[in-house]
Coordinates of C-alpha atoms and ligand atoms in Angstrom, one line a residue:
X1 CA 41.1 -5.3 11.7
X2 CA 44.6 -6.5 12.6
X3 CA 46.6 -7.0 9.5
X4 CA 50.2 -7.8 8.4
X5 CA 51.7 -6.6 5.1
X6 CA 54.4 -8.9 3.8
X7 CA 56.6 -8.6 0.8
X8 CA 60.2 -8.1 -0.4
X9 CA 62.0 -4.8 0.0
X10 CA 60.5 -2.3 -2.4
X11 CA 57.4 -4.3 -3.1
X12 CA 55.3 -1.2 -2.2
X13 CA 54.4 -2.1 1.4
X14 CA 54.9 1.4 2.8
X15 CA 53.1 3.0 -0.1
X16 CA 50.1 0.6 0.2
X17 CA 50.1 0.6 4.0
X18 CA 49.4 4.3 4.0
X19 CA 46.4 3.8 1.8
X20 CA 45.0 0.8 3.7
X21 CA 45.5 2.5 7.1
X22 CA 43.6 5.6 5.9
X23 CA 40.8 3.7 4.3
X24 CA 40.1 1.4 7.3
X25 CA 41.2 3.8 10.0
X26 CA 44.0 1.5 11.2
X27 CA 47.2 2.5 13.0
X28 CA 50.1 2.1 10.5
X29 CA 53.0 0.5 12.3
X30 CA 56.2 0.4 10.2
X31 CA 59.2 -1.2 12.1
X32 CA 61.5 0.4 9.5
X33 CA 60.1 3.9 10.2
X34 CA 60.4 3.2 14.0
X35 CA 64.0 2.2 13.6
X36 CA 64.8 5.2 11.4
X37 CA 63.3 7.5 14.1
X38 CA 65.6 5.9 16.7
X39 CA 68.5 6.5 14.3
X40 CA 67.5 10.2 13.7
X41 CA 67.3 10.7 17.5
X42 CA 70.7 9.0 17.9
X43 CA 69.5 6.7 20.7
X44 CA 71.6 3.7 21.8
X45 CA 69.2 1.5 19.9
X46 CA 69.4 3.8 16.8
X47 CA 73.2 3.6 16.8
X48 CA 73.1 -0.2 17.0
X49 CA 70.4 -0.4 14.4
X50 CA 72.0 1.9 11.9
X51 CA 75.0 -0.3 11.3
X52 CA 72.8 -3.4 10.8
X53 CA 70.3 -1.6 8.5
X54 CA 73.1 -0.1 6.4
X55 CA 74.5 -3.6 5.8
X56 CA 71.1 -4.8 4.7
X57 CA 70.8 -7.3 7.6
X58 CA 67.9 -7.7 10.1
X59 CA 67.8 -6.2 13.6
X60 CA 67.8 -8.9 16.3
X61 CA 64.3 -10.5 16.9
X62 CA 64.2 -9.6 20.7
X63 CA 64.6 -5.9 20.0
X64 CA 61.9 -5.7 17.3
X65 CA 59.5 -8.0 19.1
X66 CA 59.7 -5.8 22.2
X67 CA 59.2 -2.6 20.1
X68 CA 56.1 -4.0 18.4
X69 CA 54.6 -5.6 21.6
X70 CA 54.8 -2.1 23.2
X71 CA 53.5 -0.2 20.2
X72 CA 50.3 -2.2 19.8
X73 CA 49.3 -1.4 23.4
X74 CA 49.0 2.3 22.4
X75 CA 45.5 3.8 22.3
X76 CA 45.6 4.4 18.5
X77 CA 45.7 0.6 18.0
X78 CA 42.4 -0.1 19.8
X79 CA 40.4 -0.1 16.5
X80 CA 43.0 -2.2 14.7
X81 CA 46.5 -1.9 13.1
X82 CA 48.5 -2.7 10.1
X83 CA 52.0 -4.1 10.6
X84 CA 54.4 -3.0 7.8
X85 CA 57.7 -4.8 7.9
X86 CA 56.9 -7.1 10.8
X87 CA 57.1 -10.0 11.3
X88 CA 60.2 -10.8 9.2
X89 CA 61.3 -14.1 10.7
X90 CA 59.5 -17.2 11.9
X91 CA 60.5 -16.4 15.5
X92 CA 58.9 -12.9 15.1
X93 CA 55.7 -14.4 13.6
X94 CA 55.4 -17.1 16.4
X95 CA 55.9 -14.4 19.0
X96 CA 53.3 -12.1 17.5
X97 CA 50.6 -14.8 17.3
X98 CA 51.4 -15.3 21.0
X99 CA 50.6 -11.7 22.1
X100 CA 48.0 -10.6 19.5
X101 CA 45.2 -11.9 17.3
X102 CA 45.8 -11.3 13.6
X103 CA 43.1 -11.4 11.0
X104 CA 45.1 -11.6 7.8
X105 CA 48.6 -11.5 6.3
X106 CA 48.6 -9.8 2.8
X107 CA 51.7 -10.5 0.7
X108 CA 52.6 -8.2 -2.2
X109 CA 54.7 -10.0 -4.8
X110 CA 56.8 -8.4 -7.5
X111 CA 59.8 -9.7 -9.5
X112 CA 63.4 -8.8 -8.4
X113 CA 64.2 -6.7 -11.5
X114 CA 61.2 -4.4 -10.8
X115 CA 62.4 -4.1 -7.1
X116 CA 65.9 -3.0 -8.2
X117 CA 64.4 -0.4 -10.5
X118 CA 62.0 1.0 -7.9
X119 CA 64.7 1.2 -5.2
X120 CA 67.0 3.2 -7.6
X121 CA 64.2 5.7 -8.1
X122 CA 63.0 5.9 -4.5
X123 CA 63.4 9.2 -2.6
X124 CA 61.9 9.8 0.9
X125 CA 61.0 12.9 2.8
X126 CA 63.1 12.9 6.0
X127 CA 60.5 15.1 7.7
X128 CA 57.1 13.6 7.0
X129 CA 58.3 10.1 5.7
X130 CA 56.4 10.3 2.5
X131 CA 57.9 8.2 -0.3
X132 CA 58.4 9.3 -3.9
X133 CA 59.5 7.7 -7.1
X134 CA 61.8 10.1 -9.0
X135 CA 62.7 9.4 -12.7
X136 CA 66.4 10.0 -13.7
X137 CA 66.7 13.5 -15.2
X138 CA 63.7 14.9 -13.3
X139 CA 63.3 18.6 -12.9
X140 CA 64.7 20.0 -9.6
X141 CA 61.2 20.7 -8.2
X142 CA 60.6 17.0 -8.0
X143 CA 63.3 16.6 -5.4
X144 CA 61.2 18.4 -2.7
X145 CA 58.3 17.0 -0.7
X146 CA 55.0 18.2 -2.0
X147 CA 53.5 17.9 1.5
X148 CA 56.0 19.7 3.6
X149 CA 58.7 21.2 1.3
X150 CA 61.7 19.3 2.8
X151 CA 64.5 18.2 0.4
X152 CA 64.0 14.5 -0.5
X153 CA 66.8 12.1 0.4
X154 CA 68.0 8.6 -0.7
X155 CA 67.9 5.9 2.0
X156 CA 71.4 4.7 2.9
X157 CA 70.2 1.1 2.4
X158 CA 69.0 1.7 -1.1
X159 CA 72.5 1.4 -2.6
X160 CA 72.3 -1.3 -5.3
X161 CA 74.7 -3.7 -3.5
X162 CA 72.7 -3.3 -0.3
X163 CA 69.4 -3.8 -2.1
X164 CA 70.8 -7.1 -3.6
X165 CA 71.8 -8.3 -0.1
X166 CA 68.4 -7.3 1.4
X167 CA 66.8 -9.4 -1.3
X168 CA 68.9 -12.4 -0.3
X169 CA 68.0 -11.8 3.4
X170 CA 64.3 -11.6 2.4
X171 CA 64.5 -14.9 0.5
X172 CA 66.3 -16.7 3.4
X173 CA 64.6 -15.3 6.5
X174 CA 61.3 -13.7 5.5
X175 CA 59.9 -15.6 2.5
X176 CA 59.3 -18.7 4.7
X177 CA 56.5 -16.6 6.3
X178 CA 54.4 -16.9 3.2
X179 CA 54.1 -20.7 3.9
X180 CA 53.8 -20.1 7.6
X181 CA 50.7 -17.9 7.1
X182 CA 49.4 -20.0 4.2
X183 CA 49.4 -23.2 6.3
X184 CA 47.4 -21.3 9.0
X185 CA 44.9 -20.2 6.3
X186 CA 45.7 -16.6 7.0
X187 CA 47.4 -15.6 3.7
X188 CA 46.2 -13.5 0.8
X189 CA 48.5 -12.8 -2.1
X190 CA 48.4 -9.7 -4.3
X191 CA 50.1 -8.9 -7.5
X192 CA 52.2 -5.8 -6.9
X193 CA 53.3 -5.1 -10.5
X194 CA 50.5 -2.6 -11.4
X195 CA 50.3 1.1 -10.7
X196 CA 49.9 2.2 -7.1
X197 CA 46.1 2.6 -7.5
X198 CA 45.8 -0.8 -9.3
X199 CA 47.6 -2.6 -6.5
X200 CA 45.5 -0.7 -3.9
X201 CA 42.4 -1.8 -5.7
X202 CA 43.6 -5.4 -5.6
X203 CA 44.0 -5.1 -1.9
X204 CA 40.7 -3.4 -1.2
X205 CA 38.9 -6.1 -3.1
X206 CA 40.3 -8.7 -0.7
X207 CA 38.3 -7.0 2.1
X208 CA 35.3 -5.7 0.2
X209 CA 34.7 -8.3 -2.6
X210 CA 34.3 -7.3 -6.3
Ligands
AP5_1 P1 61.9 -1.3 6.0 O1 61.8 0.1 6.0 O2 60.7 -2.1 6.5 O3 62.3 -1.8 4.5 P2 61.7 -3.0 3.6 O4 60.8 -4.0 4.1 O5 63.0 -3.5 3.0 O6 60.8 -2.3 2.6 P3 61.0 -0.9 2.0 O7 60.7 0.2 2.9 O8 62.4 -0.8 1.3 O9 60.0 -1.0 0.7 P4 58.5 -1.0 0.7 O10 58.0 -2.4 0.4 O11 57.9 -0.3 1.8 O12 58.3 -0.2 -0.7 P5 57.8 1.4 -0.9 O13 56.4 1.5 -0.6 O14 58.8 2.3 -0.2 O15 63.1 -1.9 6.8 C1 64.4 -1.3 6.7 C2 65.4 -2.1 7.5 O16 65.0 -2.1 8.9 C3 65.4 -3.6 7.2 O17 66.3 -3.9 6.1 C4 66.0 -4.2 8.5 O18 67.3 -3.9 8.7 C5 65.3 -3.3 9.6 N1 64.0 -3.9 10.0 C6 62.7 -3.4 9.8 N2 61.8 -4.2 10.3 C7 62.5 -5.3 10.8 C8 62.1 -6.5 11.5 N3 60.7 -6.8 11.6 N4 63.0 -7.3 11.9 C9 64.3 -7.0 11.7 N5 64.8 -5.9 11.1 C10 63.9 -5.1 10.7 O19 58.1 1.5 -2.5 C11 59.4 1.4 -3.0 C12 59.5 2.5 -4.2 O20 58.6 2.1 -5.2 C13 59.1 3.9 -3.8 O21 59.8 4.8 -4.5 C14 57.6 4.0 -4.3 O22 57.2 5.3 -4.6 C15 57.6 3.1 -5.5 N6 56.4 2.3 -5.7 C16 55.6 1.8 -4.8 N7 54.6 1.1 -5.4 C17 54.7 1.3 -6.7 C18 53.9 1.0 -7.9 N8 52.8 0.2 -7.7 N9 54.4 1.3 -9.1 C19 55.6 2.1 -9.2 N10 56.3 2.5 -8.2 C20 55.9 2.1 -6.9

């Protein structure tokens, strides 16, 4: 299967992508994680991307398209892949459909208030990239990764003012993709407001029926 996971920042794309990729043995391709790896390695691309990401803007199409086109040629994509965070503009979507077949685009929808709450609680493991939701006033043990023990961090682009700008950018530049894929009969929409397992169940039912 070749899938796209769409949805606003904080909708739970990364959380669900990990579950979908594991269940269907797909390569999980997160353009956000790829860019953050470039930033951590302090490459020229990483330095350029950091300033853009920290402002809550989108990295230029030509950079992202080239990254994804190369990534899906890797051997782990032979049995299928799941694109998490790509495409994000109409130009990226048109380009993708030119260089790869895509079976389905799944859009996870949640209201903005819930996004702002989830982002405020999000912590990530800088080592293994696992994502956590940490309640205010949590015990200190909850600030360490349960997989690898690293201290969890807050993403620089999860500051409330940056989150609000990312939501505006999503509405202007990425939301039009919902209609783009709907008009091609490629879109499935999923309610993302339930628990992680409920949302995963909604997604699995799309592929496996009731
Ligand atoms: P990226 O990393 O892709 O960020 P995003 O799309 O904004 O999405 P997030 O990672 O913020 O959220 P998510 O939907 O994955 O939610 P998560 O599962 O973490 O991109 C970052 C930046 O890189 C972009 O702003 C842009 O600058 C650049 N970029 C990337 N791709 C690009 C492209 N194609 N073109 C141009 N630029 C690009 O969940 C959020 C929180 O909620 C977590 O704490 C999680 O534990 C919790 N949670 C998840 N599900 C649930 C649930 N059901 N109930 C309760 N809590 C939940």
